[in-house]
Short mmCIF file of C-alpha atoms in Angstrom, two decimals:
data_model
loop_
_atom_site.label_atom_id
_atom_site.label_comp_id
_atom_site.label_asym_id
_atom_site.label_seq_id
_atom_site.Cartn_x
_atom_site.Cartn_y
_atom_site.Cartn_z
CA MET A 1 35.81 133.32 82.61
CA ASN A 2 37.25 129.85 81.95
CA PHE A 3 35.55 127.08 83.93
CA THR A 4 37.10 123.63 83.93
CA SER A 5 35.78 120.48 85.52
CA ALA A 6 38.87 120.35 87.74
CA GLY A 7 38.14 123.87 88.95
CA LEU A 8 34.44 123.17 89.49
CA LEU A 9 35.27 120.02 91.44
CA GLU A 10 37.89 121.91 93.48
CA TYR A 11 40.57 119.45 92.43
CA ASP A 12 43.43 121.44 93.98
CA ALA A 13 41.57 121.66 97.30
CA LEU A 14 40.98 117.90 97.19
CA LYS A 15 44.71 117.27 96.58
CA ALA A 16 45.55 119.55 99.50
CA LEU A 17 43.14 117.60 101.72
CA VAL A 18 44.64 114.26 100.67
CA GLY A 19 48.12 115.68 101.23
CA ARG A 20 47.34 116.25 104.90
CA PHE A 21 47.09 112.47 105.35
CA LEU A 22 50.39 111.63 103.66
CA SER A 23 53.20 110.81 106.04
CA SER A 24 56.14 110.23 103.72
CA PRO A 25 58.05 112.66 101.51
CA GLY A 26 57.76 110.20 98.63
CA GLY A 27 53.99 110.09 98.97
CA ARG A 28 53.78 113.87 98.92
CA GLY A 29 55.97 113.94 95.82
CA GLU A 30 53.75 111.40 94.08
CA LEU A 31 50.66 113.44 94.92
CA GLU A 32 52.15 116.37 93.03
CA ASN A 33 52.28 114.20 89.90
CA VAL A 34 48.63 113.11 90.09
CA ARG A 35 46.55 114.52 87.25
CA PRO A 36 42.90 114.02 86.37
CA SER A 37 42.13 111.81 83.39
CA ALA A 38 39.44 112.15 80.75
CA GLU A 39 39.76 108.54 79.61
CA ARG A 40 36.84 106.49 80.89
CA ALA A 41 38.77 103.21 81.20
CA ALA A 42 41.55 104.87 83.21
CA VAL A 43 39.04 106.55 85.52
CA GLU A 44 37.13 103.31 86.07
CA GLU A 45 40.34 101.43 86.85
CA ALA A 46 41.47 104.18 89.26
CA LEU A 47 38.09 104.03 91.01
CA ALA A 48 38.32 100.24 91.29
CA GLU A 49 41.84 100.55 92.74
CA THR A 50 40.63 103.18 95.19
CA ALA A 51 37.66 101.04 96.26
CA GLU A 52 40.00 98.10 96.82
CA ALA A 53 42.43 100.23 98.82
CA ILE A 54 39.60 101.55 100.98
CA ALA A 55 38.31 98.00 101.55
CA TYR A 56 41.83 96.88 102.53
CA HIS A 57 42.28 99.82 104.88
CA THR A 58 38.88 99.24 106.49
CA ALA A 59 39.63 95.54 106.95
CA SER A 60 43.06 96.33 108.42
CA LEU A 61 41.44 98.42 111.15
CA GLN A 62 39.20 95.55 112.24
CA THR A 63 40.24 93.15 114.98
CA GLN A 64 41.21 89.95 113.22
CA THR A 65 43.54 87.05 113.37
CA THR A 66 46.92 87.37 111.75
CA SER A 67 46.22 84.51 109.37
CA ARG A 68 47.76 84.43 105.91
CA GLY A 69 45.89 86.77 103.63
CA ALA A 70 44.56 88.99 106.41
CA ALA A 71 44.60 92.74 105.77
CA ILE A 72 47.32 94.04 108.09
CA ARG A 73 47.64 97.75 108.73
CA LEU A 74 50.46 99.16 106.65
CA ARG A 75 52.61 101.92 108.10
CA PHE A 76 54.27 104.45 105.84
CA ASP A 77 55.20 106.97 108.49
CA GLN A 78 58.81 107.27 109.57
CA LEU A 79 60.04 106.25 106.13
CA PRO A 80 63.38 107.90 105.50
CA ASP A 81 63.56 110.35 102.61
CA VAL A 82 66.16 108.70 100.39
CA GLU A 83 65.68 110.71 97.20
CA GLU A 84 69.07 112.41 97.55
CA HIS A 85 70.77 109.11 98.41
CA VAL A 86 69.38 107.49 95.27
CA ALA A 87 70.50 110.48 93.21
CA LYS A 88 74.05 109.99 94.58
CA LEU A 89 73.96 106.38 93.39
CA HIS A 90 73.64 107.63 89.81
CA ILE A 91 76.83 109.68 90.07
CA GLY A 92 79.91 107.61 89.41
CA GLY A 93 82.55 107.68 92.14
CA VAL A 94 80.37 109.36 94.78
CA PRO A 95 80.17 107.12 97.86
CA LEU A 96 77.25 106.96 100.25
CA GLU A 97 77.79 107.72 103.91
CA GLY A 98 77.06 104.88 106.32
CA ILE A 99 73.91 106.55 107.64
CA GLU A 100 72.66 106.97 104.06
CA ILE A 101 73.18 103.25 103.47
CA ARG A 102 71.36 102.51 106.74
CA GLU A 103 68.40 104.66 105.64
CA LEU A 104 68.28 102.92 102.26
CA LEU A 105 68.31 99.55 104.02
CA ALA A 106 65.49 100.67 106.32
CA LEU A 107 63.41 101.61 103.29
CA LEU A 108 64.18 98.31 101.56
CA GLU A 109 63.24 96.40 104.72
CA ARG A 110 59.90 98.20 104.89
CA ALA A 111 59.29 97.66 101.15
CA THR A 112 60.01 93.94 101.53
CA GLU A 113 57.67 93.72 104.50
CA ILE A 114 54.86 95.55 102.69
CA ARG A 115 55.39 93.47 99.54
CA GLY A 116 54.93 90.24 101.49
CA ILE A 117 51.92 91.45 103.45
CA VAL A 118 50.02 92.76 100.44
CA GLN A 119 50.90 89.88 98.11
CA ALA A 120 49.50 87.47 100.69
CA THR A 121 46.11 89.16 100.18
CA HIS A 122 46.04 88.63 96.40
CA ASP A 123 42.79 86.63 96.50
CA ARG A 124 40.85 89.46 98.15
CA TYR A 125 42.82 92.46 96.85
CA PRO A 126 44.27 91.56 93.43
CA ARG A 127 44.92 95.14 92.29
CA LEU A 128 46.90 95.97 95.42
CA ALA A 129 48.77 92.67 95.14
CA HIS A 130 49.66 93.56 91.55
CA TYR A 131 51.24 96.81 92.73
CA ALA A 132 53.03 95.00 95.56
CA GLY A 133 54.38 92.53 93.04
CA ARG A 134 56.11 95.39 91.26
CA ILE A 135 58.30 95.94 94.34
CA ALA A 136 61.62 94.21 93.71
CA GLU A 137 62.72 91.26 95.82
CA PHE A 138 65.24 92.66 98.30
CA ARG A 139 65.52 89.74 100.75
CA PRO A 140 68.82 88.38 99.36
CA LEU A 141 70.43 91.84 99.56
CA LEU A 142 69.04 92.47 103.03
CA LYS A 143 70.26 89.08 104.20
CA GLU A 144 73.73 89.75 102.81
CA LEU A 145 73.95 93.16 104.52
CA SER A 146 72.23 92.14 107.75
CA GLY A 147 74.27 93.20 110.77
CA LYS A 148 76.94 94.91 108.68
CA ILE A 149 75.73 98.50 109.06
CA GLU A 150 75.15 99.73 112.61
CA PRO A 151 72.17 101.98 113.45
CA ASP A 152 74.51 104.99 113.61
CA GLY A 153 75.69 104.24 110.07
CA SER A 154 79.09 102.85 111.00
CA VAL A 155 80.32 99.62 109.44
CA SER A 156 80.28 96.73 111.89
CA ASP A 157 83.56 95.02 112.78
CA HIS A 158 81.91 91.82 111.63
CA ALA A 159 81.03 93.10 108.15
CA SER A 160 83.91 91.05 106.79
CA VAL A 161 86.74 88.92 108.11
CA ALA A 162 89.30 91.28 106.56
CA LEU A 163 87.76 94.37 108.18
CA HIS A 164 87.65 92.65 111.55
CA ARG A 165 91.33 91.72 111.23
CA ILE A 166 92.33 95.23 110.09
CA ARG A 167 90.52 96.89 112.98
CA ARG A 168 92.12 94.49 115.51
CA ASP A 169 95.53 95.25 113.99
CA MET A 170 94.82 98.99 114.26
CA GLU A 171 93.84 98.60 117.92
CA ARG A 172 97.06 96.68 118.62
CA GLN A 173 99.09 99.37 116.85
CA GLN A 174 97.37 102.14 118.87
CA ARG A 175 98.04 100.30 122.14
CA SER A 176 101.63 99.77 121.08
CA ILE A 177 102.05 103.50 120.28
CA GLN A 178 100.48 104.52 123.59
CA GLU A 179 102.74 102.15 125.54
#
């Protein structure tokens, strides 16, 4: 019989338990990639990160002011699963549907929000702030695309001057045909 420390510690059962608390498809996918480590330094760093994350979470549940640097509860539920959309981006000539773009924008908006919240806590939670700092800066892109994709995924008339003009011309042509 082959006994391993992972088996004795019921590692798979622990992963299954943690998985019950994950609310995003991306989080569940990342959990599948988690593996135990035998390197002391890596284990100690992982434990320090976990302790910091627990401290942040505990602080975020407490009633507090919304001052800069306060631990604010982070929400990862209702994140769209954009794995297939991102895969399409790697295929030349394959366009994204409007709703796919809208879902990507929703994810980028949430990432930007989380990045700002966690980086503001860098004095108290430096490890978490380090991870948040690895999230790219999406504000310029979000600003540029703001109001251009409707919630249903359609492109807004006001996305560009040319599009607005073309759609008005099409409406005039349709009215002319109907008359």
